[in-house]
């Protein structure tokens, strides 16, 4: 309900034009029934906006429109009667008859006041409902004939009385729930005896739309009128009850918070009197730890400043726990806590050799770093990037390096990292802020010079939260990481003593600026011979121990391991081989546990029963004297392979067809080779008519496998020259090299893997570019035993050597 007023404030200036305010029930002329003779024939008409005037209600009306002022003045000069009708359209400034509702209220002017701004305020008292019969004039003001409307008595007096009682009760409840309505309004409700007066008073104070109030005014049947008022009143009462519940709940929560605060303050005072204050004890403990801490002067100043702030804080505020966590983090970090390096280089080399077979470049780099560190006493730690295929031991090598140096080991996986704050941390003003993972790892390991493995650095992503790889630029730059800035600490952390070792599979996926800051060590895939040694020295003993089998209970011959490597694995590393060895150990464990045997020997014949059918079979080299067939060498992620290139002629117009799932670069190598042969046909005894009158078809078997790269250039050249001349390629000859139109042979990569593949396939001679000679010298002699390397500079030398 709207707020009813008991008095009228004539000095109010805040209401709108023609808006009724402060409605209350009149105390005089309580019966609204009038005699038609009392009403003049022509009555001035007053149009109201935003309000409805009900009979028996007294309200002040601020009148500003010229038409309305003239109508009120006319009524004041005559008999003070005025017909009040509400507007249908509130925006209409000069309403006519069609703009007004037909039913309104006949009112009498009780008082007139003139305002300083020229407007009038008229106090009106509604007397009786009226209906407009006709407008007799529109200028200079509205006037017309009206007829009085009487109420229709209720047909069921008992039901009507019950409805009136409900209205009175609901209105009283609404007054109780409305804090802005004075209690005198309840007394007014109790003092109104006539039902029509009560309904008019409540209707005037309803917080309802104008059209709803107009419908109530137009309702002649008192029973229907009472039901409508009760319906609107109950809707308002429901809203007031919900609001009251919300206010009570909020008030209860606030009171509970105040109660908790006072109790905490009392407890704090009691604890201080007893000398038992846990917050003070926590601060004292921090100060005690700080006295024993070795840290930079700058960090000590920040700690002193921040702990002084903590002492001044109220422990109940949220910032207190944030400040406490920050100080604990400063104390937990190993600012100047260094482990002592092991300078026994022979012992270090022994540990590295025991843990990892091969990887000579990495081991040599670690030893050379330690040698300088031993002689100089201080040196910025290098940033190493171990680049190679999965499973070659990049991550585990870091752990071995830490063990060999006597340093702590910590690993941080960067795969799928998208948020820059994971590296630099969040500012401590944010909720749930924490340091970056670099600082967290140093806290966890408790050392300022650990071996720090940044795993899968090529798989760092970026998103709207920043680019983590850019944040790593400061971490991995030896010239900058002495002052690495963490957002949470807001201090510089010295990372120059940390030995960072990053690992990656894909070099091109690493940000160029990041690649420039690291020393790259390439780890190629293991050869079959190296895998055999790794299996014998590491995999078999480890799997045997993991399966609870003693050394004398199982025997795996070398022939079995070779069969597993060649037939059940095809990878650069040894992860799959480790799983297969685990399968052999499970078979042995089952036989021993079921008491089928005390000692198990796994021969090659049992592999199919244990591991299933052979998964990979390498096609052996077949000696053939057919022209047009050459053997190339290919590098794959799982090692080297031999590659057959077949060329055949058919009658045509000199076209070139290429099949075998070849990439663009490989197709271009074939086109280059054909162009070179056409340009130099006479030199190589090739009949030009044979080239013009025949189409040549180049095919590389295993068409389901994509193939690309320039290294098959000399292989395609030899195969096409063999097809055109009819001279076969020398047997047991494999080749690899890139070609150019001017007849040069360029070097290619993956030499170690390609030579090992040649040796496995039984090849006797390998033809390479002379510029690859330096790569061959890096391979141990035992891997090249029985293999002859022939170097060439030009494509002429290739054909002179290859064609028999």
PDB file of C-alpha atoms in Angstrom, residues 327-426:
ATOM      1  CA  UNK A 327      55.887 -13.725   4.545  1.00  0.00           C
ATOM      2  CA  UNK A 328      55.933 -17.515   4.907  1.00  0.00           C
ATOM      3  CA  UNK A 329      56.744 -17.815   1.208  1.00  0.00           C
ATOM      4  CA  UNK A 330      59.689 -15.422   1.610  1.00  0.00           C
ATOM      5  CA  UNK A 331      61.020 -17.575   4.446  1.00  0.00           C
ATOM      6  CA  UNK A 332      60.471 -20.878   2.646  1.00  0.00           C
ATOM      7  CA  UNK A 333      62.379 -19.928  -0.509  1.00  0.00           C
ATOM      8  CA  UNK A 334      66.048 -21.028  -0.736  1.00  0.00           C
ATOM      9  CA  UNK A 335      67.484 -17.597  -1.493  1.00  0.00           C
ATOM     10  CA  UNK A 336      71.135 -18.493  -0.889  1.00  0.00           C
ATOM     11  CA  UNK A 337      70.897 -22.196  -0.004  1.00  0.00           C
ATOM     12  CA  UNK A 338      73.219 -23.995  -2.429  1.00  0.00           C
ATOM     13  CA  UNK A 339      74.178 -27.663  -2.581  1.00  0.00           C
ATOM     14  CA  UNK A 340      77.817 -28.527  -3.092  1.00  0.00           C
ATOM     15  CA  UNK A 341      78.722 -29.793  -6.546  1.00  0.00           C
ATOM     16  CA  UNK A 342      80.569 -33.064  -7.011  1.00  0.00           C
ATOM     17  CA  UNK A 343      83.845 -32.189  -8.738  1.00  0.00           C
ATOM     18  CA  UNK A 344      85.046 -35.776  -9.020  1.00  0.00           C
ATOM     19  CA  UNK A 345      84.689 -35.847 -12.793  1.00  0.00           C
ATOM     20  CA  UNK A 346      85.557 -39.542 -13.080  1.00  0.00           C
ATOM     21  CA  UNK A 347      82.799 -40.419 -10.628  1.00  0.00           C
ATOM     22  CA  UNK A 348      80.381 -38.196 -12.519  1.00  0.00           C
ATOM     23  CA  UNK A 349      81.261 -39.863 -15.825  1.00  0.00           C
ATOM     24  CA  UNK A 350      80.765 -43.273 -14.214  1.00  0.00           C
ATOM     25  CA  UNK A 351      77.280 -42.388 -12.943  1.00  0.00           C
ATOM     26  CA  UNK A 352      76.244 -41.036 -16.348  1.00  0.00           C
ATOM     27  CA  UNK A 353      77.532 -44.150 -18.141  1.00  0.00           C
ATOM     28  CA  UNK A 354      75.770 -46.468 -15.718  1.00  0.00           C
ATOM     29  CA  UNK A 355      72.426 -44.721 -16.088  1.00  0.00           C
ATOM     30  CA  UNK A 356      72.465 -44.131 -19.851  1.00  0.00           C
ATOM     31  CA  UNK A 357      74.045 -45.973 -22.720  1.00  0.00           C
ATOM     32  CA  UNK A 358      75.285 -43.750 -25.546  1.00  0.00           C
ATOM     33  CA  UNK A 359      74.402 -40.029 -25.499  1.00  0.00           C
ATOM     34  CA  UNK A 360      78.091 -39.199 -25.601  1.00  0.00           C
ATOM     35  CA  UNK A 361      77.571 -35.550 -26.648  1.00  0.00           C
ATOM     36  CA  UNK A 362      75.417 -34.766 -23.635  1.00  0.00           C
ATOM     37  CA  UNK A 363      77.761 -36.480 -21.212  1.00  0.00           C
ATOM     38  CA  UNK A 364      80.754 -34.665 -22.662  1.00  0.00           C
ATOM     39  CA  UNK A 365      78.942 -31.303 -22.359  1.00  0.00           C
ATOM     40  CA  UNK A 366      78.139 -31.931 -18.684  1.00  0.00           C
ATOM     41  CA  UNK A 367      81.720 -32.933 -17.910  1.00  0.00           C
ATOM     42  CA  UNK A 368      83.161 -29.887 -19.706  1.00  0.00           C
ATOM     43  CA  UNK A 369      80.854 -27.599 -17.715  1.00  0.00           C
ATOM     44  CA  UNK A 370      81.955 -29.183 -14.445  1.00  0.00           C
ATOM     45  CA  UNK A 371      85.587 -28.909 -15.463  1.00  0.00           C
ATOM     46  CA  UNK A 372      85.272 -25.132 -15.946  1.00  0.00           C
ATOM     47  CA  UNK A 373      83.273 -24.804 -12.740  1.00  0.00           C
ATOM     48  CA  UNK A 374      85.958 -26.703 -10.840  1.00  0.00           C
ATOM     49  CA  UNK A 375      88.773 -24.502 -12.189  1.00  0.00           C
ATOM     50  CA  UNK A 376      87.026 -21.130 -11.985  1.00  0.00           C
ATOM     51  CA  UNK A 377      84.852 -21.713  -8.932  1.00  0.00           C
ATOM     52  CA  UNK A 378      81.899 -19.770 -10.326  1.00  0.00           C
ATOM     53  CA  UNK A 379      80.147 -19.859 -13.663  1.00  0.00           C
ATOM     54  CA  UNK A 380      76.724 -19.096 -15.017  1.00  0.00           C
ATOM     55  CA  UNK A 381      74.865 -22.344 -15.532  1.00  0.00           C
ATOM     56  CA  UNK A 382      74.286 -23.307 -19.185  1.00  0.00           C
ATOM     57  CA  UNK A 383      70.843 -23.645 -20.724  1.00  0.00           C
ATOM     58  CA  UNK A 384      70.800 -26.968 -22.554  1.00  0.00           C
ATOM     59  CA  UNK A 385      68.122 -28.118 -24.988  1.00  0.00           C
ATOM     60  CA  UNK A 386      67.951 -31.876 -25.540  1.00  0.00           C
ATOM     61  CA  UNK A 387      66.270 -32.239 -28.909  1.00  0.00           C
ATOM     62  CA  UNK A 388      65.195 -35.629 -30.148  1.00  0.00           C
ATOM     63  CA  UNK A 389      62.361 -38.092 -30.746  1.00  0.00           C
ATOM     64  CA  UNK A 390      60.249 -39.537 -27.897  1.00  0.00           C
ATOM     65  CA  UNK A 391      61.677 -42.284 -25.734  1.00  0.00           C
ATOM     66  CA  UNK A 392      65.409 -41.651 -26.179  1.00  0.00           C
ATOM     67  CA  UNK A 393      65.911 -40.729 -22.512  1.00  0.00           C
ATOM     68  CA  UNK A 394      65.869 -36.919 -22.537  1.00  0.00           C
ATOM     69  CA  UNK A 395      63.918 -36.504 -19.298  1.00  0.00           C
ATOM     70  CA  UNK A 396      65.569 -39.335 -17.382  1.00  0.00           C
ATOM     71  CA  UNK A 397      68.952 -37.950 -18.414  1.00  0.00           C
ATOM     72  CA  UNK A 398      68.254 -34.841 -16.345  1.00  0.00           C
ATOM     73  CA  UNK A 399      67.739 -36.946 -13.237  1.00  0.00           C
ATOM     74  CA  UNK A 400      71.040 -38.718 -13.876  1.00  0.00           C
ATOM     75  CA  UNK A 401      72.792 -35.375 -14.330  1.00  0.00           C
ATOM     76  CA  UNK A 402      71.426 -34.169 -10.974  1.00  0.00           C
ATOM     77  CA  UNK A 403      72.556 -37.377  -9.268  1.00  0.00           C
ATOM     78  CA  UNK A 404      76.000 -37.159 -10.840  1.00  0.00           C
ATOM     79  CA  UNK A 405      76.457 -33.507  -9.818  1.00  0.00           C
ATOM     80  CA  UNK A 406      75.093 -34.046  -6.336  1.00  0.00           C
ATOM     81  CA  UNK A 407      72.357 -31.471  -6.933  1.00  0.00           C
ATOM     82  CA  UNK A 408      68.629 -31.531  -6.188  1.00  0.00           C
ATOM     83  CA  UNK A 409      66.362 -32.504  -9.094  1.00  0.00           C
ATOM     84  CA  UNK A 410      63.129 -30.805 -10.091  1.00  0.00           C
ATOM     85  CA  UNK A 411      60.983 -31.326 -13.175  1.00  0.00           C
ATOM     86  CA  UNK A 412      58.381 -28.984 -14.621  1.00  0.00           C
ATOM     87  CA  UNK A 413      56.142 -30.160 -17.450  1.00  0.00           C
ATOM     88  CA  UNK A 414      55.285 -27.409 -19.930  1.00  0.00           C
ATOM     89  CA  UNK A 415      53.052 -29.475 -22.190  1.00  0.00           C
ATOM     90  CA  UNK A 416      49.728 -27.687 -22.770  1.00  0.00           C
ATOM     91  CA  UNK A 417      50.702 -24.648 -20.657  1.00  0.00           C
ATOM     92  CA  UNK A 418      48.648 -21.628 -21.846  1.00  0.00           C
ATOM     93  CA  UNK A 419      48.753 -19.120 -18.971  1.00  0.00           C
ATOM     94  CA  UNK A 420      51.694 -16.725 -18.646  1.00  0.00           C
ATOM     95  CA  UNK A 421      51.027 -16.344 -14.909  1.00  0.00           C
ATOM     96  CA  UNK A 422      51.978 -20.020 -14.487  1.00  0.00           C
ATOM     97  CA  UNK A 423      55.555 -18.822 -15.099  1.00  0.00           C
ATOM     98  CA  UNK A 424      55.541 -15.335 -13.584  1.00  0.00           C
ATOM     99  CA  UNK A 425      52.871 -15.825 -10.900  1.00  0.00           C
ATOM    100  CA  UNK A 426      49.897 -13.630  -9.948  1.00  0.00           C
TER     101      UNK A 426
END
